XYZ file of C-alpha atoms in Angstrom:
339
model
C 14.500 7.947 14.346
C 14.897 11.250 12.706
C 13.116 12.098 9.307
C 16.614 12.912 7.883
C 17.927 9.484 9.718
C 15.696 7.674 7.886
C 16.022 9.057 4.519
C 19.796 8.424 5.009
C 19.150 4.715 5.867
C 16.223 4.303 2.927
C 18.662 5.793 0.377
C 21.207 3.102 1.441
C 18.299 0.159 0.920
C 17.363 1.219 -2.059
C 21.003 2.121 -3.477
C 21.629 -1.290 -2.406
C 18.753 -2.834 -4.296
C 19.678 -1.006 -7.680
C 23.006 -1.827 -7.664
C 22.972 -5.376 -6.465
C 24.124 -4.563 -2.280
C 22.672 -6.748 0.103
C 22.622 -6.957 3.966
C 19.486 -6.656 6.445
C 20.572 -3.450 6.604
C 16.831 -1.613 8.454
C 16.561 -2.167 12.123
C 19.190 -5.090 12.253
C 18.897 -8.916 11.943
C 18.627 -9.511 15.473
C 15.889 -6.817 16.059
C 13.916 -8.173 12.893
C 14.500 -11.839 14.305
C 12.567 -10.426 17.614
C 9.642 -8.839 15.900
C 9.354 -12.306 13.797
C 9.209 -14.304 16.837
C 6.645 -11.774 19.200
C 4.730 -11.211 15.313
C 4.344 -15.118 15.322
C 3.100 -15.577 19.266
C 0.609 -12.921 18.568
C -0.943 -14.766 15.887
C -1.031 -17.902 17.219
C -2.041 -16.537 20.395
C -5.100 -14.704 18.442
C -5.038 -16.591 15.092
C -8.197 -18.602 15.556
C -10.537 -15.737 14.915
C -10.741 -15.447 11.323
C -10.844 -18.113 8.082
C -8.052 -18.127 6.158
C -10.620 -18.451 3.159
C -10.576 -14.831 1.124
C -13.549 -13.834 -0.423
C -13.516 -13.042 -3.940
C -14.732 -9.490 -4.996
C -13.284 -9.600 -9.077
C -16.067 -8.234 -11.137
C -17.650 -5.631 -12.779
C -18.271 -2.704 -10.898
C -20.532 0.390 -12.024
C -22.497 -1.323 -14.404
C -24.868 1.707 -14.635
C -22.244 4.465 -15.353
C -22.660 2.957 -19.418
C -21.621 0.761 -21.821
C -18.078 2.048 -22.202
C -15.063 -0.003 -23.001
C -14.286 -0.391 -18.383
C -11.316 0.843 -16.644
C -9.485 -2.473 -15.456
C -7.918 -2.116 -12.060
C -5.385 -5.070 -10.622
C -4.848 -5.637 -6.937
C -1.646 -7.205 -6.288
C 0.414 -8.313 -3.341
C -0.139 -10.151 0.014
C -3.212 -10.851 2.037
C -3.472 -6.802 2.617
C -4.431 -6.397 -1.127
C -6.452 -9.538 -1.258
C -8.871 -8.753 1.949
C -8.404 -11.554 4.364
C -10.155 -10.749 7.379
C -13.594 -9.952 5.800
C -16.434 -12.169 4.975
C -17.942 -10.490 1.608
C -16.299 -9.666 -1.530
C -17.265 -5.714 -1.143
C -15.513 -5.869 1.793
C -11.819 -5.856 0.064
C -9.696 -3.239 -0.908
C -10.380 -4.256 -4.249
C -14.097 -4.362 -4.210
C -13.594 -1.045 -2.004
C -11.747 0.720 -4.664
C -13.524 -0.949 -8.061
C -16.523 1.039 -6.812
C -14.925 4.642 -5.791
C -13.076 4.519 -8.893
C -16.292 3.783 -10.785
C -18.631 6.578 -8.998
C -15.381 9.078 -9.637
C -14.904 8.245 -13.046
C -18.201 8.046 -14.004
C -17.321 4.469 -15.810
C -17.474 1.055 -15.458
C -14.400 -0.820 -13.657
C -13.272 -4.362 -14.345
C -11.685 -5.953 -10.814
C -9.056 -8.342 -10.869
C -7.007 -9.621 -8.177
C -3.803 -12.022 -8.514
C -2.804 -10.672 -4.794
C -2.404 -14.082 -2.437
C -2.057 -14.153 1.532
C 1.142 -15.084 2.815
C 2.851 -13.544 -0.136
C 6.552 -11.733 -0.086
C 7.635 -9.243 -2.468
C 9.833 -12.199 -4.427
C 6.356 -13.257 -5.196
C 5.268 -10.237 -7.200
C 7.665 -11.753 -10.392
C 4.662 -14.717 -10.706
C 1.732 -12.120 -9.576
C 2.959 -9.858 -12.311
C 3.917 -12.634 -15.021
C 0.009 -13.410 -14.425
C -0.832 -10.024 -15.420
C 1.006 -9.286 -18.449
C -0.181 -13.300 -19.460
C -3.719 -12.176 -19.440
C -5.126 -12.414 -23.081
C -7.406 -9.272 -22.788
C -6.094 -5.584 -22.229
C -3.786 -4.888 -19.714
C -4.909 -2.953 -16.936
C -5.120 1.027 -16.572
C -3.998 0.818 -12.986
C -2.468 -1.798 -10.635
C -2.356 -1.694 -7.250
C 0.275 -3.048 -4.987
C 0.382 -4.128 -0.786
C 3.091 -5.696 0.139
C 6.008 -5.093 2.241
C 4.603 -6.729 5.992
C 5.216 -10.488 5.511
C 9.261 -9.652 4.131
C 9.710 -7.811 7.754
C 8.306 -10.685 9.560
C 10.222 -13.356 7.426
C 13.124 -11.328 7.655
C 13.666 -10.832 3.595
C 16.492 -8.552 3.297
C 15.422 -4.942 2.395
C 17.656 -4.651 -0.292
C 16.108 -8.116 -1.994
C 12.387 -6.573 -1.034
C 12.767 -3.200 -3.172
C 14.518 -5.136 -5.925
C 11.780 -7.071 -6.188
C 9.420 -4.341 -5.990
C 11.133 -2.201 -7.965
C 11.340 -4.799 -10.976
C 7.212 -5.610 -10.506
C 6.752 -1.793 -10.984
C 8.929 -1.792 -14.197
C 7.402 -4.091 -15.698
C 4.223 -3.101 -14.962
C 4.943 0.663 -16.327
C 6.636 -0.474 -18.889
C 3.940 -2.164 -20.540
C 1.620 0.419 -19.915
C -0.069 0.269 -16.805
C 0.334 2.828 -14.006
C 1.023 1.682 -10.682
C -0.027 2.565 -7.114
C 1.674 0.884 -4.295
C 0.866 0.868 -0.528
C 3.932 0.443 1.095
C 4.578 -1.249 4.422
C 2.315 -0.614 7.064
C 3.157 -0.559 10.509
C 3.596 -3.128 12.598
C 3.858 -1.798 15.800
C -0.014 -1.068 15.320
C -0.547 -4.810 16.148
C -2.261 -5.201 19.052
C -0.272 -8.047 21.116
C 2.818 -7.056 20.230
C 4.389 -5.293 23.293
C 6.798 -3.185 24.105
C 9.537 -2.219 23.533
C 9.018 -4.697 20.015
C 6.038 -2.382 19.305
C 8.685 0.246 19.042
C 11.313 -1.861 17.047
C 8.702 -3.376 14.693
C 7.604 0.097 13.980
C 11.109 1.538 13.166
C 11.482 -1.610 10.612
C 8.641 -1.193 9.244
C 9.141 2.659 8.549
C 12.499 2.049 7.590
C 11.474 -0.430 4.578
C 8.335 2.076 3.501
C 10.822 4.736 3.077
C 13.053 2.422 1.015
C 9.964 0.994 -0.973
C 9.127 4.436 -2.061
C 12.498 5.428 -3.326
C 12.267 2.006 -5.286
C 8.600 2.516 -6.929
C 9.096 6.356 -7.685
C 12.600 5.992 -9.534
C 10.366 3.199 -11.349
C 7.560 5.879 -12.653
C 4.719 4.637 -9.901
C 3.524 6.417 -7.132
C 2.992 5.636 -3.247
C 0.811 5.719 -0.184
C 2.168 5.439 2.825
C -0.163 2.618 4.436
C 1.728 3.708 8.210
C -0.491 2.061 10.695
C -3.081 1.472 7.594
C -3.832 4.994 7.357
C -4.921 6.975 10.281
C -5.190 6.840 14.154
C -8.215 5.428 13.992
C -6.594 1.912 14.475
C -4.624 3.356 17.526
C -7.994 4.532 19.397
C -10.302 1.972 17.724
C -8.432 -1.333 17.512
C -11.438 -3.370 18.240
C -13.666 -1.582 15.959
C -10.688 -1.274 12.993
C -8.537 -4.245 12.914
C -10.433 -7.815 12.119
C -11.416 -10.921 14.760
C -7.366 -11.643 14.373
C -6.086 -8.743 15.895
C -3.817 -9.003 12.965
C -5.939 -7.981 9.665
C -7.939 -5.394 9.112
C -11.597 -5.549 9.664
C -13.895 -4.186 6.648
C -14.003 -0.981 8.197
C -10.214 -0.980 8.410
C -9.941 -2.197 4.698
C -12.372 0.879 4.205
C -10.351 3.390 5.856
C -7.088 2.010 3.684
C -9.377 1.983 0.025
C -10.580 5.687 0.438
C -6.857 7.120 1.516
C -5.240 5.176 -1.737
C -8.448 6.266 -3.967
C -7.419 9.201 -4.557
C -3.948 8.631 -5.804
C -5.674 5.915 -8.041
C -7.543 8.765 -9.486
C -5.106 10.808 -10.007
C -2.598 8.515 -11.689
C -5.485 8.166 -14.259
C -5.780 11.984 -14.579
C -9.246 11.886 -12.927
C -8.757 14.007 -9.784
C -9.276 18.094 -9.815
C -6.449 20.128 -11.688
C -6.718 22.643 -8.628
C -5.610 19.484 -6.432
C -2.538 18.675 -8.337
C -0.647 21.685 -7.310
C 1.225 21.400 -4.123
C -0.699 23.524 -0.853
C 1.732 25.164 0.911
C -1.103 25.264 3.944
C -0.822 21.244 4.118
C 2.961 20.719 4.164
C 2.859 19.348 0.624
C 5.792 20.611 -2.610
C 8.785 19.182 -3.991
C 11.343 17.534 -2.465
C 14.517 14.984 -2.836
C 12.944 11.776 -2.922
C 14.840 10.100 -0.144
C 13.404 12.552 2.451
C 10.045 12.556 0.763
C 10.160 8.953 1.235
C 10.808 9.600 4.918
C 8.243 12.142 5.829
C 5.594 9.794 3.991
C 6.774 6.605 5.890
C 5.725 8.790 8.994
C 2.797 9.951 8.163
C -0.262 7.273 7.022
C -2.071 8.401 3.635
C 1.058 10.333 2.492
C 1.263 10.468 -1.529
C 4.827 10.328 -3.018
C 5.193 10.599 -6.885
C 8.005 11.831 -9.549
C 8.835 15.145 -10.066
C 11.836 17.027 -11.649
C 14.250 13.867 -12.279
C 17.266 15.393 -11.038
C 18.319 18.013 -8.477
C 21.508 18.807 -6.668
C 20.894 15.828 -4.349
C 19.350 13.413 -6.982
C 16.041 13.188 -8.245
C 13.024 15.158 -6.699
C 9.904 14.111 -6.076
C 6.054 15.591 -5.051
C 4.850 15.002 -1.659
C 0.789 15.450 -1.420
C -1.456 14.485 1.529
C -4.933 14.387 -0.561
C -8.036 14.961 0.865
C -10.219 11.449 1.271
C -13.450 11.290 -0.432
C -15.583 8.713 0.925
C -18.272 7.270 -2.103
C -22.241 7.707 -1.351
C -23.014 4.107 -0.524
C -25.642 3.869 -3.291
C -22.841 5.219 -5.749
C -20.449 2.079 -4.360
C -22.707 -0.942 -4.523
C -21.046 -3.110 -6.770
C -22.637 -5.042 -9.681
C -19.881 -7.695 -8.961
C -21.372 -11.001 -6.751
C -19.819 -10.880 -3.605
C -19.508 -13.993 -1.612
């Protein structure tokens, strides 16, 4: 499918989302009901190889950087955000990005995670009623994975940026800002076969596209997660993707932490000034948000944020590809337990 294709179709999703439309709508029921069913052989066929147990990385994180009041980052979403498939607490995303966060900033970061495996986008509404319950401050940033487990289930797309969309209001609105990782691809799994690979990609790509739309009219920004952020996982499955074939190993959790850190950074006005302006050189500047949407949705580690808020063909918004910055690993050992 075409760039412009897609931005046609993710403009449709998320039009139908905001106004109340409904309808399966991406790659068609029937095509979504085959992905489900070769998505669920595949993990029973390889779903032995890893506990369903998630360790827990919430902590403190650059205790050395000082005694200043910590940033407090939240990881919401589905098993993605929460790090099943890795045995330590430093191993998730979480952990992963508590400690870049703290080496960049130069601060301490408080870790919390309400993310739980399994979990749709309906479920953000109880993830992010958690949140804003929390006695203490409410975080500086969340961060939010989710978008695989609605394809799978077959959650209409319009229902899964609604919900989305409303998580990321709510979250903004009290004061937070908001990163989310939007679908990643599902194709990249490693027993799913042809031509499903191909279909399961499209879908996926398709609701990414729409997701972004969603968060950016909301006042977050995206990452495209693609096929979670590089080809590594296409020429090193067995090194990148966990004992499941179906999660992420803690190198693959790595790769994903250090292409969203940056955005992180940069929605807390911690990245260089010289970065924020568009390059020219790496295909990055301003652009309706439907068809930034689709160019990030194709491209793994693609930053989409707000811009001007309205243009001939709607609002606008900045497309960046940021340059990763991978953490010293004496810099990223975090004062958190991990278990």
């Amino acid at each position: 499918m075409s760039s412009m294709s897609r931005a046609r179709v993710a403009r449709r999703i998320a039009a139908g989302a905001a106004y109340g439309g409904g309808g399966i709508g991406l790659a068609g029921a029937a095509t979504v009901g085959l992905v489900l069913a070769e998505v669920q052989l595949a993990r029973r066929r390889v779903g032995n190889g890893t506990s369903p147990h998630v360790p827990k990385g919430d902590g403190l994180y650059g205790r050395g950087y000082g005694t200043d009041a910590p940033l407090r980052l939240t990881m919401l979403g589905d098993s993605t955000a929460a790090g099943q498939g890795v045995h330590r607490g430093s191993q998730t995303p979480g952990a992963l990005l508590a400690s870049g966060l703290a080496a960049l900033a130069e601060r301490p970061v408080l870790l919390r995670t309400v993310a739980t495996p399994g979990a749709r986008s309906d479920d953000l509404d109880r993830q992010v009623a958690l949140v804003l319950a929390d006695p203490g401050p409410l975080p500086d940033i969340c961060v939010i994975m989710i978008g695989a487990n609605d394809v799978t289930h077959r959650m209409p797309p319009t229902r899964s940026v609604r919900h989305l969309s409303s998580a990321v209001r709510r979250l903004r609105t009290a004061g937070a800002e908001v990163v989310v990782g939007t679908c990643p691809d599902l194709g990249t799994i490693e027993p799913v076969r042809q031509p499903l690979r191909w279909l399961a990609r499209r879908a996926s790509r398709q609701l990414a596209a729409a997701q972004t739309i969603g968060v950016v009219e909301q006042g977050g920004r995206t990452v495209s997660l693609g096929d979670l952020l590089g080809p590594e996982f296409a020429e090193n499955p067995r090194e990148l993707f966990g004992p499941d074939s179906y999660h992420p190993s803690a190198e693959g959790y790595a790769t994903a932490a250090m292409a969203v850190l940056p955005t992180v950074c940069a929605a807390l006005g911690l990245w260089p000034a010289e970065e924020e302006r568009p390059d020219a050189s790496r295909r990055e500047g301003f652009l309706p948000v439907a068809r930034a949407a689709a160019e990030a949705a194709s491209e793994a580690g693609t930053e989409v944020a707000a811009a001007m808020p309205a243009g001939p063909r709607g609002p606008w918004a900045l497309l960046k590809r940021r340059r990763r910055r991978r953490v010293p690993e004496q810099e990223a050992a975090p004062s958190a337990p991990a278990n």
